PDB file of C-alpha atoms and ligand atoms in Angstrom:
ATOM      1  CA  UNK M1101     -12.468   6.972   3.694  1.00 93.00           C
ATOM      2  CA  UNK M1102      -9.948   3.814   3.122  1.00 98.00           C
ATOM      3  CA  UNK M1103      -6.991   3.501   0.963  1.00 98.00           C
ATOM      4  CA  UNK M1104      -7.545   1.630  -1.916  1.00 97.00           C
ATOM      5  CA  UNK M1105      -3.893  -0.083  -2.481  1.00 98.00           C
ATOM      6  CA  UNK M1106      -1.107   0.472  -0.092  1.00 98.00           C
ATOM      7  CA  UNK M1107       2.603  -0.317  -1.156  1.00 98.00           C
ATOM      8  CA  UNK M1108       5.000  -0.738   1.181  1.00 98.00           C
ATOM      9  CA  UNK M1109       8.915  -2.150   0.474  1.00 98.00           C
ATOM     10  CA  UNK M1110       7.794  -6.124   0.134  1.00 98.00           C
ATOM     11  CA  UNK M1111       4.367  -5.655   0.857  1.00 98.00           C
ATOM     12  CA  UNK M1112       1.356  -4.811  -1.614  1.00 98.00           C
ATOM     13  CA  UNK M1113      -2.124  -4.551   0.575  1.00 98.00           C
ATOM     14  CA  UNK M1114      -5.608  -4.466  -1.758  1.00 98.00           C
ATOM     15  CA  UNK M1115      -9.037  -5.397  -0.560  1.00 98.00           C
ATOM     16  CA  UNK M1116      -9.905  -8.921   0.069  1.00 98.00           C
ATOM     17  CA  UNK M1117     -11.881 -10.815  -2.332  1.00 98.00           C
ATOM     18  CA  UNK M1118     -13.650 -13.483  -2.875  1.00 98.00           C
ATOM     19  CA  UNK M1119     -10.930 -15.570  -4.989  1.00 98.00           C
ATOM     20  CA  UNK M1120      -8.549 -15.641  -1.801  1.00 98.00           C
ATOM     21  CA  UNK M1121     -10.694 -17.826  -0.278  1.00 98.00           C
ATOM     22  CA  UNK M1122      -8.908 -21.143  -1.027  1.00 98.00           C
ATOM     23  CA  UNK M1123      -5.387 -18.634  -0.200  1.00 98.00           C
ATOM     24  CA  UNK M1124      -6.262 -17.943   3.071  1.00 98.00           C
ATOM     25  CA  UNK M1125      -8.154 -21.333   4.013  1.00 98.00           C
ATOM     26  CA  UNK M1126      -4.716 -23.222   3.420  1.00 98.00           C
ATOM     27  CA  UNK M1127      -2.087 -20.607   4.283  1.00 98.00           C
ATOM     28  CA  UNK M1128      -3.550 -19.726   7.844  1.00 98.00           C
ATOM     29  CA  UNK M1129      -7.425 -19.698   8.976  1.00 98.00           C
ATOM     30  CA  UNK M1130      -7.194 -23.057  10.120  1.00 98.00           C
ATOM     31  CA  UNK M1131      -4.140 -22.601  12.219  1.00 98.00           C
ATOM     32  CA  UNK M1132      -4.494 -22.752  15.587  1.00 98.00           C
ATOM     33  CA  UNK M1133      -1.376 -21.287  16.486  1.00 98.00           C
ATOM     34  CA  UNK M1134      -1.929 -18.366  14.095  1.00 98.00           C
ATOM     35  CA  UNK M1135      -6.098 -18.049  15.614  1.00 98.00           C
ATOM     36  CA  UNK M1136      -4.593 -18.256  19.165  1.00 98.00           C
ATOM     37  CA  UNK M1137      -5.180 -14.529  20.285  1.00 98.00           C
ATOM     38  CA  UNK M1138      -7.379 -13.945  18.123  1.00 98.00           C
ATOM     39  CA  UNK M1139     -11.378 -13.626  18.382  1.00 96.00           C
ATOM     40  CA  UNK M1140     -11.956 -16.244  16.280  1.00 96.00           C
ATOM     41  CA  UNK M1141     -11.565 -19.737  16.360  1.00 97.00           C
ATOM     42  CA  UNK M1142      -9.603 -21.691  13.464  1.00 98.00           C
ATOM     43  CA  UNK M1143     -11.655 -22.638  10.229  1.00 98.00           C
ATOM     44  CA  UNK M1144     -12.749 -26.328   9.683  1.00 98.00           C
ATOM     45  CA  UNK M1145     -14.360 -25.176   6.131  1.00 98.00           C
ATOM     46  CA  UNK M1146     -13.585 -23.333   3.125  1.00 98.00           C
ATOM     47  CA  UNK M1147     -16.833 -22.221   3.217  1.00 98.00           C
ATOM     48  CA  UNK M1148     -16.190 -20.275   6.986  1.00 98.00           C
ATOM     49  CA  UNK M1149     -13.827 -18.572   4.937  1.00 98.00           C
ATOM     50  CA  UNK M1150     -15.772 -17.913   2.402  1.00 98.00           C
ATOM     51  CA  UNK M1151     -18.517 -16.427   4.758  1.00 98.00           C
ATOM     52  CA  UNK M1152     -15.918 -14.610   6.726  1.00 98.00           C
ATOM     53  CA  UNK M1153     -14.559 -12.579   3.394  1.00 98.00           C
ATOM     54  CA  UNK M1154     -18.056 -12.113   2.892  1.00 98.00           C
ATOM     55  CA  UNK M1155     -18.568 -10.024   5.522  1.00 98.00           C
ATOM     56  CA  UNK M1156     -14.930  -8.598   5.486  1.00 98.00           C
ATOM     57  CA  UNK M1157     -16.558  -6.962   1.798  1.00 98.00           C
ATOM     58  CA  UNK M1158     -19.889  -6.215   3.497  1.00 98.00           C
ATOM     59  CA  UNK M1159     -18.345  -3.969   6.025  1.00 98.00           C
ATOM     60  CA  UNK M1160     -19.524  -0.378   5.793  1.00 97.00           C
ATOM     61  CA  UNK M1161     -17.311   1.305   8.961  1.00 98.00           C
ATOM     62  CA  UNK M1162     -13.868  -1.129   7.922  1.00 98.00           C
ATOM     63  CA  UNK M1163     -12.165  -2.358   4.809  1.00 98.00           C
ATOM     64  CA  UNK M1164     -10.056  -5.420   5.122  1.00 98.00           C
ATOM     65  CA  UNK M1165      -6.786  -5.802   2.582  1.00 98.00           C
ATOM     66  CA  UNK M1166      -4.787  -8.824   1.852  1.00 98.00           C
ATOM     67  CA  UNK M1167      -1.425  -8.880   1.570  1.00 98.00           C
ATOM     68  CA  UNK M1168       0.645  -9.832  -1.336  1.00 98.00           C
ATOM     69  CA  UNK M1169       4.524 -10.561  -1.175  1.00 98.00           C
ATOM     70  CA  UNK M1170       5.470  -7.207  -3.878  1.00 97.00           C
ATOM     71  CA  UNK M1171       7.530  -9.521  -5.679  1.00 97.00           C
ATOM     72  CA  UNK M1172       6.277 -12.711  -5.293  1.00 97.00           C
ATOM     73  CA  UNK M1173       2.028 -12.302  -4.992  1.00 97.00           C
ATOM     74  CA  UNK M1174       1.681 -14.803  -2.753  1.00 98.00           C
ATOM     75  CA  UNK M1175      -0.607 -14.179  -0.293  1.00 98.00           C
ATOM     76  CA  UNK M1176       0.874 -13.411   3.309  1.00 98.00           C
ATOM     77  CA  UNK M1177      -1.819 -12.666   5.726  1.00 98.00           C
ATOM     78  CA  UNK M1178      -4.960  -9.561   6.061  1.00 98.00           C
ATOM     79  CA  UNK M1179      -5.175  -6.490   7.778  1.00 99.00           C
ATOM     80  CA  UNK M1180      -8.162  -4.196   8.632  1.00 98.00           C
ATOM     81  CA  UNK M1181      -8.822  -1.129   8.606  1.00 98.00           C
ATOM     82  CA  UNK M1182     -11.678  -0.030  10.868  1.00 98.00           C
ATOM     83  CA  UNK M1183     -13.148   3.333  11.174  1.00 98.00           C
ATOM     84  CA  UNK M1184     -16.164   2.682  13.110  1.00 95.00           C
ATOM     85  CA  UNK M1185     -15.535   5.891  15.927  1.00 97.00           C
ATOM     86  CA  UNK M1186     -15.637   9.281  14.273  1.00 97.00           C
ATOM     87  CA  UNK M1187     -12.087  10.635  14.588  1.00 98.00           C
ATOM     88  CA  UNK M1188     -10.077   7.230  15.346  1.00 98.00           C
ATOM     89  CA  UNK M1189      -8.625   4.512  13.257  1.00 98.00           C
ATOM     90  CA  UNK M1190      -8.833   0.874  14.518  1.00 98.00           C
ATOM     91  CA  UNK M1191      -7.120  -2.257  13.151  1.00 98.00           C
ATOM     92  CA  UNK M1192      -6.220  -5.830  13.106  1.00 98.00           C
ATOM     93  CA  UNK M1193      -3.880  -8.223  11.333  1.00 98.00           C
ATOM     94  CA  UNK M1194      -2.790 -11.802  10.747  1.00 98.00           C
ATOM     95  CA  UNK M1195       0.025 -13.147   9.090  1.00 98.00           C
ATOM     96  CA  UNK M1196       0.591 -16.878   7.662  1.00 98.00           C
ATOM     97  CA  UNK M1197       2.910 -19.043  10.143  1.00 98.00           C
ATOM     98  CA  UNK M1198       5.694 -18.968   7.270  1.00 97.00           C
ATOM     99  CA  UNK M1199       5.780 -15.393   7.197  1.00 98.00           C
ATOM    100  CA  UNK M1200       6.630 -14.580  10.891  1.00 98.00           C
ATOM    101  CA  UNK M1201       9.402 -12.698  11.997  1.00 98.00           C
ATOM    102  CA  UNK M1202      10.621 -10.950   8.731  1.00 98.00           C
ATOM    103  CA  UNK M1203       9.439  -7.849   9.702  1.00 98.00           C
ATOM    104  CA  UNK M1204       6.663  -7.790   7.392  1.00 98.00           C
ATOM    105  CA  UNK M1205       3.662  -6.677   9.671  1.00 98.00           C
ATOM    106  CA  UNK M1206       5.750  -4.070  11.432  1.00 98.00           C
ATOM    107  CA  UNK M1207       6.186  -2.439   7.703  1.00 98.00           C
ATOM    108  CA  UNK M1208       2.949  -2.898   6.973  1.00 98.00           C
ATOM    109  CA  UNK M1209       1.411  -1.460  10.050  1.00 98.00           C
ATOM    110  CA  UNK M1210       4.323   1.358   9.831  1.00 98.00           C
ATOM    111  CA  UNK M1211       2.532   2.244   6.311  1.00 98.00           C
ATOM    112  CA  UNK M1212      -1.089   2.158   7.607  1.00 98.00           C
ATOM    113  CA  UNK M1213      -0.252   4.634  10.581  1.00 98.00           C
ATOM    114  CA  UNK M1214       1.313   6.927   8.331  1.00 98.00           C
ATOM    115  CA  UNK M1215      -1.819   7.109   6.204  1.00 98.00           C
ATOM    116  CA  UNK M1216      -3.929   7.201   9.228  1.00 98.00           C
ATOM    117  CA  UNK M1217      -2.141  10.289  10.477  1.00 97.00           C
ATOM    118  CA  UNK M1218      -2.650  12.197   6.961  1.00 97.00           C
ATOM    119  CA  UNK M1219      -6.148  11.849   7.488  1.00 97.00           C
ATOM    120  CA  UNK M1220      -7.469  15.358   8.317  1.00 97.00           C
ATOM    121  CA  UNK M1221     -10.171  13.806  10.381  1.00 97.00           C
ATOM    122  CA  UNK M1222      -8.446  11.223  12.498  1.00 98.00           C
ATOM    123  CA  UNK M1223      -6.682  12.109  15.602  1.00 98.00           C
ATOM    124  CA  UNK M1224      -5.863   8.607  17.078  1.00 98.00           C
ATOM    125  CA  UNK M1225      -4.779   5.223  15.571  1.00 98.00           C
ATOM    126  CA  UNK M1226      -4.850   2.354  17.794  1.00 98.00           C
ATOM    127  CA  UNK M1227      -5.411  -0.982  19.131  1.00 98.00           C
ATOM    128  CA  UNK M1228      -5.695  -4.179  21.912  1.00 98.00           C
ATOM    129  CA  UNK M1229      -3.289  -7.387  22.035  1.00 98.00           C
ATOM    130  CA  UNK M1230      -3.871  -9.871  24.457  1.00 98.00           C
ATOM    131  CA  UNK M1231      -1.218  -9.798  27.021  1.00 98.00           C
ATOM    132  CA  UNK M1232       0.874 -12.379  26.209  1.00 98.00           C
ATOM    133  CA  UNK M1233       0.737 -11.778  22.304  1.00 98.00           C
ATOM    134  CA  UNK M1234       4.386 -10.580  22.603  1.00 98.00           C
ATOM    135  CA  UNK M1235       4.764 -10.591  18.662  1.00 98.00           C
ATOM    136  CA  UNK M1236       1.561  -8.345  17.966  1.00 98.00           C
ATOM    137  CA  UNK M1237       2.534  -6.028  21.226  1.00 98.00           C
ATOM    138  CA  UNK M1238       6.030  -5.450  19.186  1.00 98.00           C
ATOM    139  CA  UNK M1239       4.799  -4.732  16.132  1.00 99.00           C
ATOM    140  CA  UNK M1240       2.698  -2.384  17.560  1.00 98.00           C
ATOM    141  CA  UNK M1241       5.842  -0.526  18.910  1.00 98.00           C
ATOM    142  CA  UNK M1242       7.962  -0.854  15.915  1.00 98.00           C
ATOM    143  CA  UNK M1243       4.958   1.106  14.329  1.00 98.00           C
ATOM    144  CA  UNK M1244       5.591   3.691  16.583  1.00 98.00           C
ATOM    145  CA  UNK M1245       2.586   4.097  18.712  1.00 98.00           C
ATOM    146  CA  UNK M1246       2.939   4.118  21.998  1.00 98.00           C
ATOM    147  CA  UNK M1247       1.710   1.583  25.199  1.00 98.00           C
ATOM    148  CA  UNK M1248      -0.885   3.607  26.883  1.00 98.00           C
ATOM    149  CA  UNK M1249      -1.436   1.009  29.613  1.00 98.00           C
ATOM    150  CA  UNK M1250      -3.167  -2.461  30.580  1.00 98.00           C
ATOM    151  CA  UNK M1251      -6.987  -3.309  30.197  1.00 98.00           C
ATOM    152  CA  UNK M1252      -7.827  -5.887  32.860  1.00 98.00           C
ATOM    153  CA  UNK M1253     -10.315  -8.123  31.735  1.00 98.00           C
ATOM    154  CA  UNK M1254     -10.856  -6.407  28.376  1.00 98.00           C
ATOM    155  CA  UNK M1255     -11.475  -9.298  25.753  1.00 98.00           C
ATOM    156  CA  UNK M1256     -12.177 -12.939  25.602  1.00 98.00           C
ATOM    157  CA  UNK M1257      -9.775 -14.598  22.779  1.00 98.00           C
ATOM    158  CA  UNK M1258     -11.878 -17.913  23.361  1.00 98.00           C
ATOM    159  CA  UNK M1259      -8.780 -19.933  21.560  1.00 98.00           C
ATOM    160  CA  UNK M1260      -7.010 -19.564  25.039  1.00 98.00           C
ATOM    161  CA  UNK M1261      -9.697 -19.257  27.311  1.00 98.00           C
ATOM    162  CA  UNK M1262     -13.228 -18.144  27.547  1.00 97.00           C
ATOM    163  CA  UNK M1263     -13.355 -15.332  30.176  1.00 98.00           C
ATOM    164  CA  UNK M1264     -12.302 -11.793  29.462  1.00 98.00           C
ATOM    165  CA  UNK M1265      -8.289 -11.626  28.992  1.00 98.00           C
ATOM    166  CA  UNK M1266      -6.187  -8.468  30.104  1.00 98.00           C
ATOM    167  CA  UNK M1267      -5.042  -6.765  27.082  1.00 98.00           C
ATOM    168  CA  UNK M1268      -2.519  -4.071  26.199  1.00 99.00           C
ATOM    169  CA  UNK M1269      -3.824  -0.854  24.615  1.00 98.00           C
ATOM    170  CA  UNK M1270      -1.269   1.018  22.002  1.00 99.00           C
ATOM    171  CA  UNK M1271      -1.977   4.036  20.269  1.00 98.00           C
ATOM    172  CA  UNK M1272      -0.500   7.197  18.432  1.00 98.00           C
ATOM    173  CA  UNK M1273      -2.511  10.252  18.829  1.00 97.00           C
ATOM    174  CA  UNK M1274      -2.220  13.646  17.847  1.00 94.00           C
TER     175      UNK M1274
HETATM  176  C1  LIG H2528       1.518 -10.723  15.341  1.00 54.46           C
HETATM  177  C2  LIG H2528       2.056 -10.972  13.945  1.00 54.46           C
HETATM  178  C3  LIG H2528       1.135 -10.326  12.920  1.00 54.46           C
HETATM  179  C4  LIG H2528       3.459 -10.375  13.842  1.00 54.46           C
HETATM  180  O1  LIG H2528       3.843 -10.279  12.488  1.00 54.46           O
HETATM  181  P1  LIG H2528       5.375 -10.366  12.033  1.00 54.46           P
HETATM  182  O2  LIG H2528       5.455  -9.918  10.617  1.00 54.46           O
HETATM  183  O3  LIG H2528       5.900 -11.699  12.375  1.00 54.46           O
HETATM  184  O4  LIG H2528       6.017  -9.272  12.986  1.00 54.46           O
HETATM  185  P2  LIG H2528       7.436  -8.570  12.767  1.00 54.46           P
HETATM  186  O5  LIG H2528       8.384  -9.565  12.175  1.00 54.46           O
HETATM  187  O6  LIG H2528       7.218  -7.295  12.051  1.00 54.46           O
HETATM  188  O7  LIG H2528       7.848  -8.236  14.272  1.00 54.46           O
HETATM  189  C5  LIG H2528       7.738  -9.207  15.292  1.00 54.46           C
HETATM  190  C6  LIG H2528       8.561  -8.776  16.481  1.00 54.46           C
HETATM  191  O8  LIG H2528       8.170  -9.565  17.607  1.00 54.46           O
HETATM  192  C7  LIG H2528       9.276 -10.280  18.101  1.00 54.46           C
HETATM  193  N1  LIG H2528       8.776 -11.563  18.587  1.00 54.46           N
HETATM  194  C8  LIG H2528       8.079 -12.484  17.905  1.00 54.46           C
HETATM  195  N2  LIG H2528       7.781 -13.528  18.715  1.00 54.46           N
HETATM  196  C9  LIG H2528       8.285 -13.223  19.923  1.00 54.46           C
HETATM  197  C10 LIG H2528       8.297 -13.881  21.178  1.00 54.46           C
HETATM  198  N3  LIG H2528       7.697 -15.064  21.346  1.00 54.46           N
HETATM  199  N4  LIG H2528       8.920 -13.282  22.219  1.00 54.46           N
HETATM  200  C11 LIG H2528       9.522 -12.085  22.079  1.00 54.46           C
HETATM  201  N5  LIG H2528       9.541 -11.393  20.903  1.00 54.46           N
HETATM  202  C12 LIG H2528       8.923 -11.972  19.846  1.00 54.46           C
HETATM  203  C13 LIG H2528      10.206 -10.422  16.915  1.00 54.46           C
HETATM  204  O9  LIG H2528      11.529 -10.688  17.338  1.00 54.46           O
HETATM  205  C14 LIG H2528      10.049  -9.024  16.300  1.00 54.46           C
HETATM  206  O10 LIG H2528      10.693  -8.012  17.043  1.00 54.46           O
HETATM  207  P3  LIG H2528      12.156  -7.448  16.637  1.00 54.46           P
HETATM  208  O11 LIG H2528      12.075  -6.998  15.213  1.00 54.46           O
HETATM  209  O12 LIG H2528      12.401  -6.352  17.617  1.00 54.46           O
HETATM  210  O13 LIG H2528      13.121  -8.602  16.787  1.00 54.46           O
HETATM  211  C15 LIG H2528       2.156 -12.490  13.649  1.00 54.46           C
HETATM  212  O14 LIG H2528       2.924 -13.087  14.675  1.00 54.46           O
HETATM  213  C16 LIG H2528       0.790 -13.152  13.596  1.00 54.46           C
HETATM  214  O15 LIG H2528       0.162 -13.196  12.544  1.00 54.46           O
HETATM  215  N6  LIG H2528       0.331 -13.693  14.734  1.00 54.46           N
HETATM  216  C17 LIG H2528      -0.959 -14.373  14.776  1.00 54.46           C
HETATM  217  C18 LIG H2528      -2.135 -13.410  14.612  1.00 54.46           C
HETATM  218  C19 LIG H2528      -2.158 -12.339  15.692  1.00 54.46           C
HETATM  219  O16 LIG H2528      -1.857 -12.624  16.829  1.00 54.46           O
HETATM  220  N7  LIG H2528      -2.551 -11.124  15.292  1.00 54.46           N
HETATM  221  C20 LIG H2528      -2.581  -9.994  16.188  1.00 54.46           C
HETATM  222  C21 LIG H2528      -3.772  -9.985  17.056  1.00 54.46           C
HETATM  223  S1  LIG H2528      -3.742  -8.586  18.172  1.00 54.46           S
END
């Protein structure tokens, strides 16, 4: 149902696990710049970390991976996986400030679409950026799915403000 490892040129992505707790507290979950668009707001506590891999592992319909520089293991950011519609494949990602713009979620998200579209029983990949999240909304491109159009109102990202945001939906279907 989910890949267990996936390799990509600098990348490696495995499931998250307890022991990247301390990783992921210091390298990004309490960065508000990082949290901005997303649906969480930034970690005061190791142990809202610790809580949040928790339920990344307790997840039935999504896996979440972390991911490793290939050469270096350091951690870089996450990236889930969901699979909670029959026939489609959501997901979501976050990378550490440091690791921004070296096309690193672009080639991971290129290698997760690929997968997806193996999958005899999945017909669309896809997901929602906020509307000014100009960085996710590109990577989303580069990963070749396509801008299907603009959700007014769709989600609240409560790190920018706390009524429903307009979002852009991508997606590759087939
Ligand atoms: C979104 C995110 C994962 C992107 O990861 P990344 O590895 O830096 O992305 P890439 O380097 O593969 O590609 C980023 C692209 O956006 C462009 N970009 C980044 N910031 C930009 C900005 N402010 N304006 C215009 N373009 C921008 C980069 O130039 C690059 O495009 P290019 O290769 O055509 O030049 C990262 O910024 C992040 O973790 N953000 C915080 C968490 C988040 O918002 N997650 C997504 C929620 S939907």
């Amino acid at each position: 149902m989910f890949p267990e490892t996936l390799w990509t040129e600098d990348l490696i992505l495995r499931p998250i696990a307890l022991g990247d707790t301390g990783a992921i507290f210091d390298e990004y979950a309490q960065d508000p710049e990082v949290t901005r668009y997303l649906t969480w707001a930034p970690h005061t506590s190791v142990r809202e970390t610790e809580d949040y891999i928790s339920r990344c592992m307790a997840s039935e319909t999504s896996r979440t991976y972390t991911l490793l520089g290939r050469r270096d293991r350091q951690l870089r950011g996450a990236l889930t996986i969901r699979r909670d519609v029959p026939g489609r494949i959501g997901f979501g990602y976050v990378l550490s400030r440091r690791s921004w713009n070296q096309g690193l979620m672009s080639e991971a998200l290129t290698e997760v679409v690929a997968w997806s579209m193996k999958q005899r029983d999945v017909w669309r990949v896809g997901a929602t950026c906020d509307v000014d999240n100009v960085a996710s909304a590109r990577v989303m491109e580069k990963a070749g799915l396509l801008r299907e159009g603009l959700l007014k109102r769709w989600m609240v990202h409560p790190n920018v403000e706390d009524t429903p945001r307009d979002c852009w939906i991508f997606a590759r279907a087939r």
